[in-house]
Amino acid sequence: MSIEDERCPFCGTPNPDAIRHRQDMKRFSHEFETTKDSVIKESLSAAQRTARFTIIGALVLAILITLFIFSKSWEISYWLETKAASDNYGKYSAMLDQYEADGDYLAFCSLYANSPGLSSSDSFRSYYYVYNAASSYRSALLELMKIMEPDPYSSPETEIGYLSDSVGRFYEVLSEEHYSFYEEDGCYSDTHMAAVEDMKVQLERCLQVYLNISDEEISQFDTMSKAQKQVIIERSLTENE
Amino acid sequence: MNRDTKLVTNIIIILLSVVLIISILITTVRIISDNSYYTYDTDSFVYALRSQHYSEMVDYKYRNESLGLKADSELQELYHVATYYETAFFYRAAMESGDTETADQCKEVMDTEAAGFGPYSYAVEEINTVLGI
């Protein structure tokens, strides 16, 4: 007779062990189910807690990453622009070369200075010297143009000061030392040097015509100090008035 | 996990989500604004033209062009004024220094540009007077 048999298979006497066993099993089964439910409930709760804290952690991390990107937005934009300019080197260099060949130095200067990433990209370093000259050339020409225009709010002293500064800067670029690292980049190539010389001819011609500066004086502009140039410009403008 | 903890974590998640969305929006706007550049509109050109500050128009035109701004017909007319002024400036310089070849080239450009002035055709005379042509 086994523990599962409720009665003796031979004499039919009830098996007390089987009754107790059944009651025990019932109790154990109930306890098992209760424990199982409790374990499942507990593990679900733990999983939910873990999920929620993971979501909170992920959100905090995402906010920190966004704040980091926000604080570095200028650097990111700068990098993106520089990369875009380098990627479009062919297009931009063709435009710069064309402007340089046409003697359109204002357009050259504007493209180099204003097109995003051009002045910061290493790809365009060979244009640096000619841009430097074109930038001062542009300022000097625009100042000279402004002097011709009526402006009741601007004093002649201020205009003369701006023009003298711009002209002075142009000649400073012309006389600056030729650095070996720019030499390696091709900044002083024959084409670029010819363009800078052409700017000098154009600027001196405009200064002579619009300010009545003599040939002798303009030929000495190369070696004159900024103050000497300012005196000549000031005198010319006063005489013209 | 009791109900209070659930409620608190839910509120935290909602708040953090809102903060994240706002910070993403602000960062995107900032990156876009860092990548955008100021260009000059028709009003700026017209104001410069009325004040006879033609050199500003020249500067504005080059800036707009270098930034790839597509000019509408009105802005295009003002670009013609700016180009005319710049060319006329070089024309007088070439003329008075005896460089007739350059002067002739400039004159040709000036005539072409003057034809595109539209309603600003009065500016030809004004510019010539300012430059002493």
Coordinates of C-alpha atoms in Angstrom, one line a residue:
Chain A
M1 CA 0.0 0.0 0.0
S2 CA 1.4 3.4 -1.0
I3 CA 0.9 6.8 0.7
E4 CA -1.4 7.8 -2.1
D5 CA -3.9 4.9 -1.5
E6 CA -6.8 6.1 0.6
R7 CA -7.7 2.6 1.6
C8 CA -5.9 -0.8 1.9
P9 CA -6.4 -2.6 -1.4
F10 CA -6.8 -5.8 0.5
C11 CA -8.9 -5.1 3.6
G12 CA -10.4 -1.7 2.7
T13 CA -9.3 -0.1 5.9
P14 CA -8.8 3.7 5.5
N15 CA -5.2 4.8 5.3
P16 CA -4.6 7.5 7.9
D17 CA -1.3 8.4 6.3
A18 CA -2.9 9.0 3.0
I19 CA -5.5 11.3 4.6
R20 CA -2.8 13.3 6.4
H21 CA -0.7 13.3 3.2
R22 CA -3.6 14.7 1.2
Q23 CA -4.2 17.4 3.8
D24 CA -0.5 18.2 3.9
M25 CA -0.4 18.3 0.1
K26 CA -3.4 20.6 0.1
R27 CA -1.8 22.9 2.6
F28 CA 1.6 22.7 0.8
S29 CA -0.1 23.4 -2.5
H30 CA -1.8 26.5 -1.0
E31 CA 1.4 27.7 0.6
F32 CA 3.2 27.1 -2.7
E33 CA 0.6 29.1 -4.7
T34 CA 0.7 31.9 -2.1
T35 CA 4.5 32.0 -2.2
K36 CA 4.5 31.7 -6.0
D37 CA 2.1 34.7 -6.3
S38 CA 4.1 36.7 -3.8
V39 CA 7.3 35.9 -5.7
I40 CA 5.8 36.9 -9.0
K41 CA 4.2 40.0 -7.5
E42 CA 7.5 40.9 -5.9
S43 CA 9.6 40.3 -9.0
L44 CA 7.1 42.3 -11.1
S45 CA 7.3 45.1 -8.7
A46 CA 11.1 45.0 -8.8
A47 CA 11.0 44.9 -12.6
Q48 CA 8.7 47.9 -12.6
R49 CA 10.9 49.7 -10.2
T50 CA 14.0 48.9 -12.2
A51 CA 12.3 50.0 -15.4
R52 CA 11.1 53.3 -13.9
F53 CA 14.5 54.1 -12.4
T54 CA 16.2 53.1 -15.8
I55 CA 13.8 55.5 -17.6
I56 CA 14.6 58.3 -15.1
G57 CA 18.3 57.6 -15.5
A58 CA 18.1 57.6 -19.3
L59 CA 16.1 60.9 -19.2
V60 CA 18.7 62.5 -16.9
L61 CA 21.5 61.3 -19.2
A62 CA 19.7 62.6 -22.3
I63 CA 19.2 66.0 -20.6
L64 CA 22.9 66.2 -19.7
I65 CA 23.9 65.2 -23.3
T66 CA 21.5 67.9 -24.7
L67 CA 22.9 70.5 -22.3
F68 CA 26.5 69.5 -23.3
I69 CA 25.5 69.9 -27.0
F70 CA 23.9 73.2 -26.1
S71 CA 27.1 74.5 -24.5
K72 CA 29.1 73.3 -27.5
S73 CA 26.7 74.5 -30.1
W74 CA 29.1 77.2 -31.5
E75 CA 31.9 74.6 -31.8
I76 CA 29.5 72.1 -33.5
S77 CA 28.3 74.8 -35.9
Y78 CA 31.9 75.9 -36.6
W79 CA 32.9 72.3 -37.2
L80 CA 29.9 71.6 -39.5
E81 CA 30.6 74.8 -41.5
T82 CA 34.3 74.1 -41.9
K83 CA 33.6 70.6 -43.0
A84 CA 31.0 71.8 -45.5
A85 CA 33.4 74.3 -46.9
S86 CA 36.2 71.7 -47.2
D87 CA 33.7 69.3 -48.9
N88 CA 32.9 72.0 -51.4
Y89 CA 36.5 73.0 -52.0
G90 CA 36.2 72.7 -55.8
K91 CA 33.2 75.0 -56.0
Y92 CA 34.5 77.7 -53.7
S93 CA 38.1 77.7 -55.0
A94 CA 36.8 78.0 -58.6
M95 CA 34.8 81.1 -57.5
L96 CA 37.7 82.6 -55.6
D97 CA 40.1 82.0 -58.6
Q98 CA 37.6 83.5 -61.0
Y99 CA 37.2 86.7 -58.8
E100 CA 41.0 86.9 -58.4
A101 CA 41.5 86.6 -62.2
D102 CA 38.8 89.2 -62.9
G103 CA 40.3 91.6 -60.4
D104 CA 37.0 91.6 -58.5
Y105 CA 38.6 91.8 -55.1
L106 CA 35.5 93.0 -53.3
A107 CA 33.6 89.9 -54.3
F108 CA 36.7 87.7 -53.5
C109 CA 36.9 89.3 -50.1
S110 CA 33.2 89.0 -49.4
L111 CA 33.1 85.3 -50.4
Y112 CA 36.1 84.4 -48.3
A113 CA 35.0 86.3 -45.3
N114 CA 31.3 85.6 -45.3
S115 CA 30.8 82.1 -46.7
P116 CA 30.5 79.8 -43.7
G117 CA 33.6 77.8 -43.0
L118 CA 35.9 79.2 -45.7
S119 CA 38.2 81.3 -43.6
S120 CA 38.4 78.6 -40.9
S121 CA 39.0 75.7 -43.2
D122 CA 42.7 74.6 -43.8
S123 CA 41.7 73.8 -47.4
F124 CA 41.6 77.5 -48.2
R125 CA 44.8 78.6 -46.5
S126 CA 46.5 79.3 -49.8
Y127 CA 44.2 82.3 -50.2
Y128 CA 45.0 83.7 -46.8
Y129 CA 47.6 86.3 -47.9
V130 CA 45.6 87.6 -50.9
Y131 CA 42.5 87.7 -48.7
N132 CA 44.3 89.8 -46.1
A133 CA 45.3 92.3 -48.7
A134 CA 41.8 92.2 -50.3
S135 CA 40.3 92.9 -46.9
S136 CA 42.3 96.1 -46.3
Y137 CA 41.8 97.0 -50.0
R138 CA 38.0 96.7 -49.6
S139 CA 38.0 98.8 -46.4
A140 CA 40.1 101.5 -48.0
L141 CA 37.9 101.6 -51.1
L142 CA 34.6 101.7 -49.2
E143 CA 36.0 104.4 -46.9
L144 CA 37.1 106.4 -50.0
M145 CA 33.6 105.9 -51.5
K146 CA 32.0 107.1 -48.3
I147 CA 34.1 110.3 -48.3
M148 CA 32.5 111.1 -51.7
E149 CA 29.0 110.5 -50.3
P150 CA 27.0 113.2 -48.4
D151 CA 26.7 112.2 -44.7
P152 CA 25.5 115.0 -42.4
Y153 CA 26.1 112.7 -39.3
S154 CA 29.8 112.0 -40.0
S155 CA 32.7 114.3 -39.2
P156 CA 35.5 114.7 -41.7
E157 CA 38.1 113.8 -39.0
T158 CA 36.4 110.5 -38.4
E159 CA 36.3 109.7 -42.1
I160 CA 39.9 110.7 -42.6
G161 CA 40.9 108.5 -39.6
Y162 CA 39.0 105.5 -41.0
L163 CA 40.4 105.9 -44.5
S164 CA 44.0 106.5 -43.2
D165 CA 43.7 103.3 -41.0
S166 CA 42.5 101.2 -43.9
V167 CA 45.1 102.5 -46.3
G168 CA 47.8 102.0 -43.7
R169 CA 46.7 98.4 -43.1
F170 CA 46.8 97.7 -46.8
Y171 CA 50.5 98.8 -47.0
E172 CA 51.3 96.9 -43.8
V173 CA 50.0 93.7 -45.5
L174 CA 52.2 94.5 -48.5
S175 CA 55.3 95.0 -46.4
E176 CA 54.7 92.1 -44.0
E177 CA 57.3 89.4 -43.7
H178 CA 56.7 86.3 -45.9
Y179 CA 56.3 83.4 -43.4
S180 CA 57.6 80.0 -44.4
F181 CA 54.4 78.2 -43.3
Y182 CA 52.4 80.4 -45.6
E183 CA 55.0 79.9 -48.3
E184 CA 54.4 76.1 -48.1
D185 CA 50.6 76.7 -48.4
G186 CA 51.1 78.6 -51.6
C187 CA 50.0 81.9 -50.2
Y188 CA 52.8 83.8 -52.1
S189 CA 52.3 82.1 -55.5
D190 CA 52.9 84.3 -58.6
T191 CA 49.1 84.5 -59.2
H192 CA 48.4 85.8 -55.7
M193 CA 51.3 88.2 -55.7
A194 CA 50.2 89.6 -59.1
A195 CA 46.7 90.1 -57.6
V196 CA 48.0 91.9 -54.6
E197 CA 50.1 94.1 -56.9
D198 CA 47.0 94.8 -59.0
M199 CA 45.1 95.8 -55.9
K200 CA 47.9 98.3 -55.1
V201 CA 47.7 99.8 -58.6
Q202 CA 43.9 100.1 -58.4
L203 CA 43.9 101.6 -54.9
E204 CA 46.7 104.1 -55.6
R205 CA 44.9 105.1 -58.8
C206 CA 41.7 105.8 -56.9
L207 CA 43.5 107.6 -54.1
Q208 CA 45.2 109.8 -56.6
V209 CA 42.1 110.6 -58.6
Y210 CA 39.7 111.1 -55.7
L211 CA 42.1 112.8 -53.3
N212 CA 44.3 114.6 -55.8
I213 CA 47.5 113.0 -54.4
S214 CA 50.5 113.6 -56.6
D215 CA 52.5 110.8 -58.3
E216 CA 55.5 111.6 -56.1
E217 CA 53.5 111.3 -52.9
I218 CA 51.8 108.1 -53.9
S219 CA 55.1 106.5 -54.9
Q220 CA 56.3 107.1 -51.3
F221 CA 53.2 105.6 -49.6
D222 CA 55.0 102.2 -49.4
T223 CA 57.6 103.7 -47.1
M224 CA 55.6 106.3 -45.3
S225 CA 54.4 105.9 -41.7
K226 CA 50.7 105.8 -41.0
A227 CA 50.8 109.3 -39.6
Q228 CA 52.5 110.7 -42.7
K229 CA 49.8 109.0 -44.9
Q230 CA 47.1 110.5 -42.7
V231 CA 48.6 114.0 -43.1
I232 CA 48.6 113.7 -46.9
I233 CA 45.1 112.3 -47.0
E234 CA 43.9 115.1 -44.7
R235 CA 45.6 117.8 -46.6
S236 CA 44.2 116.5 -49.9
L237 CA 40.7 116.3 -48.6
T238 CA 40.9 119.8 -47.2
E239 CA 42.3 121.2 -50.5
N240 CA 39.5 119.4 -52.4
E241 CA 36.8 121.1 -50.2
Chain B
M1 CA 6.1 48.9 -5.6
N2 CA 3.5 50.8 -3.7
R3 CA 1.2 53.4 -5.2
D4 CA 3.0 56.4 -3.7
T5 CA 6.3 55.3 -5.2
K6 CA 4.6 54.8 -8.6
L7 CA 3.0 58.2 -8.4
V8 CA 6.2 59.9 -7.5
T9 CA 8.2 58.1 -10.2
N10 CA 5.5 58.9 -12.8
I11 CA 5.6 62.6 -11.9
I12 CA 9.5 62.6 -12.1
I13 CA 9.4 60.8 -15.5
I14 CA 6.8 63.3 -16.9
L15 CA 8.8 66.3 -15.6
L16 CA 12.1 65.0 -17.0
S17 CA 10.5 64.3 -20.3
V18 CA 9.2 67.9 -20.5
V19 CA 12.6 69.2 -19.6
L20 CA 14.3 67.0 -22.2
I21 CA 11.9 68.1 -25.0
I22 CA 12.4 71.8 -24.1
S23 CA 16.2 71.4 -24.0
I24 CA 16.2 69.6 -27.3
L25 CA 14.1 72.4 -28.9
I26 CA 16.4 75.1 -27.4
T27 CA 19.5 73.4 -28.5
T28 CA 18.2 72.9 -32.1
V29 CA 17.1 76.5 -32.3
R30 CA 20.6 77.6 -31.1
I31 CA 22.4 75.4 -33.6
I32 CA 20.2 76.7 -36.4
S33 CA 20.7 80.3 -35.3
D34 CA 24.5 79.7 -35.1
N35 CA 24.4 78.5 -38.7
S36 CA 22.3 81.4 -40.0
Y37 CA 23.8 84.7 -41.3
Y38 CA 22.4 88.1 -41.6
T39 CA 21.5 89.3 -45.1
Y40 CA 20.3 92.7 -46.2
D41 CA 16.7 93.1 -47.4
T42 CA 15.2 95.5 -49.9
D43 CA 14.4 98.0 -47.1
S44 CA 18.1 98.2 -46.1
F45 CA 19.1 98.9 -49.7
V46 CA 16.3 101.5 -50.2
Y47 CA 17.3 103.3 -47.0
A48 CA 21.0 103.4 -48.2
L49 CA 19.9 104.6 -51.6
R50 CA 17.7 107.4 -50.1
S51 CA 20.6 108.5 -47.9
Q52 CA 22.9 108.3 -50.9
H53 CA 25.1 105.8 -49.0
Y54 CA 25.9 103.9 -52.2
S55 CA 29.0 102.3 -50.8
E56 CA 26.8 100.5 -48.2
M57 CA 24.7 99.1 -51.1
V58 CA 27.9 97.8 -52.7
D59 CA 28.9 96.1 -49.4
Y60 CA 25.3 94.7 -48.8
K61 CA 25.2 93.3 -52.3
Y62 CA 28.5 91.4 -52.0
R63 CA 27.4 90.1 -48.6
N64 CA 24.1 88.9 -49.9
E65 CA 25.7 87.3 -52.9
S66 CA 28.4 85.5 -50.9
L67 CA 25.7 84.0 -48.7
G68 CA 23.8 82.8 -51.7
L69 CA 20.7 84.9 -51.1
K70 CA 18.3 84.6 -54.0
A71 CA 17.4 88.2 -55.0
D72 CA 13.8 89.0 -56.2
S73 CA 13.3 91.4 -59.0
E74 CA 13.2 94.5 -56.8
L75 CA 16.4 93.5 -55.0
Q76 CA 17.9 92.8 -58.4
E77 CA 17.2 96.4 -59.4
L78 CA 18.9 97.7 -56.3
Y79 CA 21.9 95.3 -57.1
H80 CA 22.1 97.1 -60.5
V81 CA 22.4 100.4 -58.7
A82 CA 25.1 99.1 -56.4
T83 CA 27.1 97.6 -59.3
Y84 CA 26.6 100.8 -61.3
Y85 CA 28.0 102.9 -58.5
E86 CA 31.0 100.6 -58.0
T87 CA 31.8 100.6 -61.7
A88 CA 31.3 104.3 -62.0
F89 CA 33.8 104.8 -59.2
F90 CA 36.4 102.8 -61.1
Y91 CA 35.4 104.5 -64.4
R92 CA 36.3 108.0 -63.2
A93 CA 39.6 106.7 -61.7
A94 CA 40.5 105.0 -65.0
M95 CA 39.3 107.9 -67.1
E96 CA 41.3 110.5 -65.2
S97 CA 44.4 108.4 -65.1
G98 CA 44.3 107.9 -68.8
D99 CA 43.4 104.2 -68.9
T100 CA 40.9 104.5 -71.7
E101 CA 40.6 100.8 -72.2
T102 CA 39.5 100.1 -68.7
A103 CA 37.3 103.2 -68.8
D104 CA 35.5 102.0 -71.9
Q105 CA 34.9 98.6 -70.3
C106 CA 33.5 100.3 -67.2
K107 CA 31.3 102.5 -69.3
E108 CA 29.9 99.4 -71.1
V109 CA 29.1 97.8 -67.7
M110 CA 27.6 101.1 -66.4
D111 CA 25.2 101.3 -69.4
T112 CA 24.1 97.7 -69.0
E113 CA 23.5 98.2 -65.2
A114 CA 21.7 101.5 -65.7
A115 CA 19.2 99.8 -68.0
G116 CA 18.2 97.5 -65.1
F117 CA 17.5 100.3 -62.5
G118 CA 13.7 100.1 -62.9
P119 CA 12.0 102.7 -60.6
Y120 CA 15.4 103.9 -59.3
S121 CA 16.5 105.3 -62.7
Y122 CA 16.8 108.7 -61.0
A123 CA 19.8 107.4 -59.2
V124 CA 22.0 107.4 -62.3
E125 CA 22.3 111.2 -62.2
E126 CA 22.7 111.4 -58.4
I127 CA 25.5 108.9 -58.5
N128 CA 27.2 110.7 -61.4
T129 CA 27.0 113.9 -59.4
V130 CA 28.3 112.3 -56.2
L131 CA 31.3 110.8 -58.1
G132 CA 31.9 113.9 -60.1
I133 CA 31.4 112.2 -63.5

